[in-house]
PDB file of C-alpha atoms in Angstrom:
ATOM      1  CA  MET A  12     -25.987 -28.885   7.550  1.00 56.00           C
ATOM      2  CA  SER A  13     -28.907 -27.163   9.254  1.00 60.00           C
ATOM      3  CA  ASP A  14     -30.754 -24.273   7.626  1.00 64.00           C
ATOM      4  CA  ALA A  15     -29.310 -21.949  10.283  1.00 66.00           C
ATOM      5  CA  GLY A  16     -25.777 -23.142   9.474  1.00 73.00           C
ATOM      6  CA  ALA A  17     -26.336 -22.689   5.747  1.00 74.00           C
ATOM      7  CA  GLY A  18     -27.759 -19.205   6.327  1.00 82.00           C
ATOM      8  CA  SER A  19     -24.797 -18.253   8.467  1.00 91.00           C
ATOM      9  CA  GLU A  20     -22.407 -19.574   5.817  1.00 93.00           C
ATOM     10  CA  ARG A  21     -24.197 -17.517   3.144  1.00 93.00           C
ATOM     11  CA  VAL A  22     -23.985 -14.388   5.302  1.00 96.00           C
ATOM     12  CA  ARG A  23     -20.231 -14.910   5.673  1.00 95.00           C
ATOM     13  CA  ARG A  24     -19.794 -15.345   1.926  1.00 96.00           C
ATOM     14  CA  ASP A  25     -21.800 -12.185   1.291  1.00 96.00           C
ATOM     15  CA  LEU A  26     -19.707 -10.317   3.857  1.00 96.00           C
ATOM     16  CA  LEU A  27     -16.496 -11.471   2.171  1.00 95.00           C
ATOM     17  CA  SER A  28     -17.796 -10.417  -1.242  1.00 97.00           C
ATOM     18  CA  ALA A  29     -18.953  -7.031   0.062  1.00 97.00           C
ATOM     19  CA  THR A  30     -15.606  -6.501   1.796  1.00 96.00           C
ATOM     20  CA  ALA A  31     -13.634  -7.388  -1.338  1.00 96.00           C
ATOM     21  CA  LEU A  32     -15.750  -5.149  -3.565  1.00 97.00           C
ATOM     22  CA  GLY A  33     -15.488  -2.296  -1.059  1.00 96.00           C
ATOM     23  CA  VAL A  34     -11.708  -2.639  -0.853  1.00 95.00           C
ATOM     24  CA  PHE A  35     -11.385  -2.807  -4.650  1.00 96.00           C
ATOM     25  CA  ARG A  36     -13.514   0.347  -4.994  1.00 97.00           C
ATOM     26  CA  LEU A  37     -11.513   2.055  -2.230  1.00 96.00           C
ATOM     27  CA  ASN A  38      -8.252   1.068  -3.923  1.00 94.00           C
ATOM     28  CA  GLY A  39      -9.432   2.655  -7.166  1.00 96.00           C
ATOM     29  CA  GLN A  40     -10.472   5.809  -5.316  1.00 97.00           C
ATOM     30  CA  PHE A  41      -7.136   6.035  -3.505  1.00 95.00           C
ATOM     31  CA  LEU A  42      -5.193   5.509  -6.739  1.00 94.00           C
ATOM     32  CA  ALA A  43      -7.161   8.266  -8.484  1.00 96.00           C
ATOM     33  CA  VAL A  44      -6.713  10.703  -5.581  1.00 97.00           C
ATOM     34  CA  SER A  45      -3.037   9.745  -5.250  1.00 96.00           C
ATOM     35  CA  ASP A  46      -2.408  10.341  -8.948  1.00 96.00           C
ATOM     36  CA  GLU A  47      -4.052  13.752  -8.569  1.00 97.00           C
ATOM     37  CA  LEU A  48      -1.969  14.623  -5.492  1.00 97.00           C
ATOM     38  CA  ALA A  49       1.275  13.372  -7.048  1.00 97.00           C
ATOM     39  CA  ALA A  50       0.840  15.062 -10.443  1.00 95.00           C
ATOM     40  CA  PRO A  51       2.229  18.504  -9.412  1.00 93.00           C
ATOM     41  CA  ALA A  52       5.415  16.737  -8.327  1.00 94.00           C
ATOM     42  CA  GLY A  53       5.688  14.959 -11.684  1.00 94.00           C
ATOM     43  CA  LEU A  54       4.958  11.594 -10.061  1.00 96.00           C
ATOM     44  CA  SER A  55       2.333   8.899 -10.468  1.00 95.00           C
ATOM     45  CA  ALA A  56       0.665   7.195  -7.528  1.00 95.00           C
ATOM     46  CA  ALA A  57       2.936   4.167  -8.017  1.00 94.00           C
ATOM     47  CA  ARG A  58       6.124   6.257  -8.038  1.00 96.00           C
ATOM     48  CA  TRP A  59       4.961   8.163  -4.958  1.00 96.00           C
ATOM     49  CA  GLN A  60       4.212   4.871  -3.183  1.00 94.00           C
ATOM     50  CA  VAL A  61       7.661   3.455  -3.849  1.00 96.00           C
ATOM     51  CA  LEU A  62       9.438   6.691  -2.882  1.00 96.00           C
ATOM     52  CA  GLY A  63       7.276   6.916   0.238  1.00 95.00           C
ATOM     53  CA  ALA A  64       8.251   3.388   1.240  1.00 95.00           C
ATOM     54  CA  VAL A  65      11.940   4.341   1.378  1.00 96.00           C
ATOM     55  CA  LEU A  66      11.761   7.825   2.882  1.00 96.00           C
ATOM     56  CA  ARG A  67      12.615   6.647   6.410  1.00 95.00           C
ATOM     57  CA  GLU A  68      15.161   4.017   5.438  1.00 95.00           C
ATOM     58  CA  PRO A  69      16.508   2.404   2.284  1.00 96.00           C
ATOM     59  CA  LEU A  70      14.939  -0.960   1.477  1.00 96.00           C
ATOM     60  CA  PRO A  71      15.532  -3.729  -1.050  1.00 96.00           C
ATOM     61  CA  VAL A  72      12.911  -4.050  -3.774  1.00 96.00           C
ATOM     62  CA  ALA A  73      11.567  -7.246  -2.188  1.00 94.00           C
ATOM     63  CA  GLY A  74      11.144  -5.422   1.129  1.00 94.00           C
ATOM     64  CA  ILE A  75       9.239  -2.591  -0.548  1.00 96.00           C
ATOM     65  CA  ALA A  76       6.976  -5.137  -2.258  1.00 94.00           C
ATOM     66  CA  ARG A  77       6.254  -6.840   1.084  1.00 90.00           C
ATOM     67  CA  VAL A  78       5.381  -3.541   2.786  1.00 87.00           C
ATOM     68  CA  MET A  79       3.159  -2.473  -0.111  1.00 88.00           C
ATOM     69  CA  GLY A  80       1.581  -5.878  -0.707  1.00 84.00           C
ATOM     70  CA  ILE A  81       2.416  -5.973  -4.414  1.00 88.00           C
ATOM     71  CA  THR A  82       4.754  -8.008  -6.588  1.00 93.00           C
ATOM     72  CA  ARG A  83       8.494  -7.559  -6.549  1.00 94.00           C
ATOM     73  CA  GLN A  84       8.443  -7.193 -10.342  1.00 96.00           C
ATOM     74  CA  SER A  85       6.039  -4.244 -10.159  1.00 95.00           C
ATOM     75  CA  VAL A  86       8.218  -2.497  -7.597  1.00 97.00           C
ATOM     76  CA  GLN A  87      11.347  -3.248  -9.639  1.00 97.00           C
ATOM     77  CA  ARG A  88       9.887  -1.562 -12.731  1.00 97.00           C
ATOM     78  CA  VAL A  89       8.904   1.563 -10.766  1.00 97.00           C
ATOM     79  CA  ALA A  90      12.207   1.646  -8.859  1.00 97.00           C
ATOM     80  CA  ASP A  91      14.150   1.474 -12.124  1.00 98.00           C
ATOM     81  CA  VAL A  92      12.116   4.384 -13.546  1.00 97.00           C
ATOM     82  CA  LEU A  93      12.704   6.422 -10.367  1.00 98.00           C
ATOM     83  CA  ALA A  94      16.441   5.710 -10.561  1.00 98.00           C
ATOM     84  CA  GLY A  95      16.454   6.648 -14.257  1.00 97.00           C
ATOM     85  CA  GLN A  96      14.776   9.959 -13.405  1.00 97.00           C
ATOM     86  CA  GLY A  97      17.290  10.683 -10.649  1.00 97.00           C
ATOM     87  CA  LEU A  98      14.588  10.520  -7.947  1.00 98.00           C
ATOM     88  CA  ALA A  99      16.006   7.406  -6.297  1.00 98.00           C
ATOM     89  CA  GLU A 100      19.251   5.476  -6.355  1.00 98.00           C
ATOM     90  CA  TYR A 101      20.467   1.979  -5.646  1.00 97.00           C
ATOM     91  CA  VAL A 102      23.082   1.636  -2.923  1.00 96.00           C
ATOM     92  CA  PRO A 103      24.968  -1.399  -1.593  1.00 93.00           C
ATOM     93  CA  ASN A 104      23.148  -3.573   0.920  1.00 91.00           C
ATOM     94  CA  PRO A 105      25.455  -4.689   3.742  1.00 90.00           C
ATOM     95  CA  ALA A 106      23.114  -7.606   4.507  1.00 86.00           C
ATOM     96  CA  HIS A 107      22.922  -8.955   0.949  1.00 83.00           C
ATOM     97  CA  ARG A 108      25.364  -8.317  -1.860  1.00 81.00           C
ATOM     98  CA  ARG A 109      22.979  -8.828  -4.774  1.00 85.00           C
ATOM     99  CA  ALA A 110      19.828  -7.175  -3.363  1.00 88.00           C
ATOM    100  CA  LYS A 111      20.735  -3.503  -3.481  1.00 94.00           C
ATOM    101  CA  LEU A 112      18.851  -0.984  -1.382  1.00 96.00           C
ATOM    102  CA  LEU A 113      16.717   1.747  -2.907  1.00 97.00           C
ATOM    103  CA  ARG A 114      16.813   5.199  -1.368  1.00 97.00           C
ATOM    104  CA  PRO A 115      15.438   8.553  -2.474  1.00 98.00           C
ATOM    105  CA  THR A 116      17.784  11.211  -3.771  1.00 98.00           C
ATOM    106  CA  ASP A 117      17.461  14.838  -2.719  1.00 98.00           C
ATOM    107  CA  ALA A 118      15.377  15.378  -5.866  1.00 97.00           C
ATOM    108  CA  GLY A 119      13.111  12.491  -4.855  1.00 97.00           C
ATOM    109  CA  ARG A 120      12.643  13.906  -1.361  1.00 97.00           C
ATOM    110  CA  ALA A 121      11.879  17.325  -2.859  1.00 97.00           C
ATOM    111  CA  ALA A 122       9.252  15.777  -5.167  1.00 97.00           C
ATOM    112  CA  VAL A 123       7.545  14.029  -2.246  1.00 96.00           C
ATOM    113  CA  ALA A 124       7.667  17.268  -0.233  1.00 96.00           C
ATOM    114  CA  LEU A 125       5.660  18.987  -3.001  1.00 96.00           C
ATOM    115  CA  ILE A 126       2.845  16.507  -2.330  1.00 96.00           C
ATOM    116  CA  GLY A 127       2.756  17.301   1.406  1.00 94.00           C
ATOM    117  CA  PRO A 128       0.313  20.236   1.371  1.00 96.00           C
ATOM    118  CA  GLY A 129      -2.286  18.423  -0.752  1.00 96.00           C
ATOM    119  CA  HIS A 130      -1.854  15.300   1.350  1.00 96.00           C
ATOM    120  CA  ALA A 131      -2.442  17.320   4.532  1.00 97.00           C
ATOM    121  CA  ARG A 132      -5.577  18.935   3.054  1.00 97.00           C
ATOM    122  CA  LEU A 133      -6.986  15.539   2.101  1.00 97.00           C
ATOM    123  CA  ALA A 134      -6.247  14.162   5.577  1.00 97.00           C
ATOM    124  CA  ASP A 135      -8.028  17.133   7.145  1.00 98.00           C
ATOM    125  CA  ARG A 136     -11.043  16.722   4.854  1.00 97.00           C
ATOM    126  CA  LEU A 137     -11.320  12.990   5.596  1.00 97.00           C
ATOM    127  CA  ALA A 138     -11.027  13.636   9.333  1.00 98.00           C
ATOM    128  CA  ALA A 139     -13.742  16.276   9.082  1.00 98.00           C
ATOM    129  CA  GLU A 140     -15.972  13.869   7.148  1.00 98.00           C
ATOM    130  CA  LEU A 141     -15.401  10.814   9.365  1.00 97.00           C
ATOM    131  CA  GLY A 142     -14.394  12.339  12.678  1.00 98.00           C
ATOM    132  CA  ASP A 143     -10.986  11.672  14.222  1.00 98.00           C
ATOM    133  CA  GLU A 144     -12.105   8.620  16.218  1.00 98.00           C
ATOM    134  CA  GLU A 145     -13.802   6.901  13.288  1.00 98.00           C
ATOM    135  CA  PHE A 146     -10.829   7.737  11.040  1.00 98.00           C
ATOM    136  CA  ALA A 147      -8.450   6.090  13.522  1.00 98.00           C
ATOM    137  CA  ALA A 148     -10.803   3.120  13.990  1.00 98.00           C
ATOM    138  CA  THR A 149     -10.935   2.642  10.209  1.00 97.00           C
ATOM    139  CA  VAL A 150      -7.158   2.419  10.061  1.00 96.00           C
ATOM    140  CA  LEU A 151      -7.158  -0.201  12.827  1.00 97.00           C
ATOM    141  CA  ARG A 152      -9.894  -2.256  11.158  1.00 97.00           C
ATOM    142  CA  LEU A 153      -8.115  -2.222   7.818  1.00 95.00           C
ATOM    143  CA  GLU A 154      -4.881  -3.296   9.512  1.00 94.00           C
ATOM    144  CA  ARG A 155      -6.701  -6.117  11.338  1.00 96.00           C
ATOM    145  CA  LEU A 156      -8.250  -7.276   8.057  1.00 95.00           C
ATOM    146  CA  SER A 157      -4.835  -7.224   6.368  1.00 90.00           C
ATOM    147  CA  GLN A 158      -3.255  -9.194   9.219  1.00 91.00           C
ATOM    148  CA  ALA A 159      -6.068 -11.758   9.207  1.00 94.00           C
ATOM    149  CA  LEU A 160      -5.763 -12.269   5.447  1.00 91.00           C
ATOM    150  CA  GLY A 161      -2.009 -12.582   5.840  1.00 87.00           C
ATOM    151  CA  ARG A 162      -2.423 -15.278   8.478  1.00 91.00           C
ATOM    152  CA  ILE A 163      -4.977 -17.343   6.568  1.00 92.00           C
ATOM    153  CA  SER A 164      -3.185 -17.014   3.238  1.00 84.00           C
ATOM    154  CA  GLY A 165      -0.255 -18.754   4.905  1.00 73.00           C
ATOM    155  CA  GLU A 166      -2.423 -21.783   5.618  1.00 55.00           C
ATOM    156  CA  ASP A 167      -1.944 -24.872   3.488  1.00 44.00           C
ATOM    157  CA  GLN A 168      -5.415 -24.645   2.018  1.00 44.00           C
ATOM    158  CA  VAL A 169      -7.455 -21.432   1.813  1.00 46.00           C
ATOM    159  CA  LEU A 170     -10.105 -22.905  -0.480  1.00 44.00           C
ATOM    160  CA  PRO A 171     -12.208 -25.963   0.444  1.00 43.00           C
TER     161      PRO A 171
END
């Protein structure tokens, strides 16, 4: 391999490492802010995430895990807690007898609604900090990165 090729390969590795570290840091920041926003509603970031995933339509636990990019077991634990607290409930799934759907109860919707004002303030502050165009571009770039990782993780061999 030429020196130029080796240098280019090193740059790519450094970019991957910097991207991963940045995303890990960002994830920690979002979890901390989300816990803060969700606290007045008596929720954690994880409980808010799961409730948020089913606000528009009920989903099976596996479907929630796919949307959120986390394990089915993690979602199952949170969903069971939410159901135990009366914030969500399991309902029959017409497409699959054993995989029940999770949906928020009225109490769950009310809890999420309590988070709305703080969520809106944070969105406004981020937009003011980044600018609307850069904020939107960031969302697109993160989605592109997620899609690319999804495509390559489906390959037979990710590692050399």
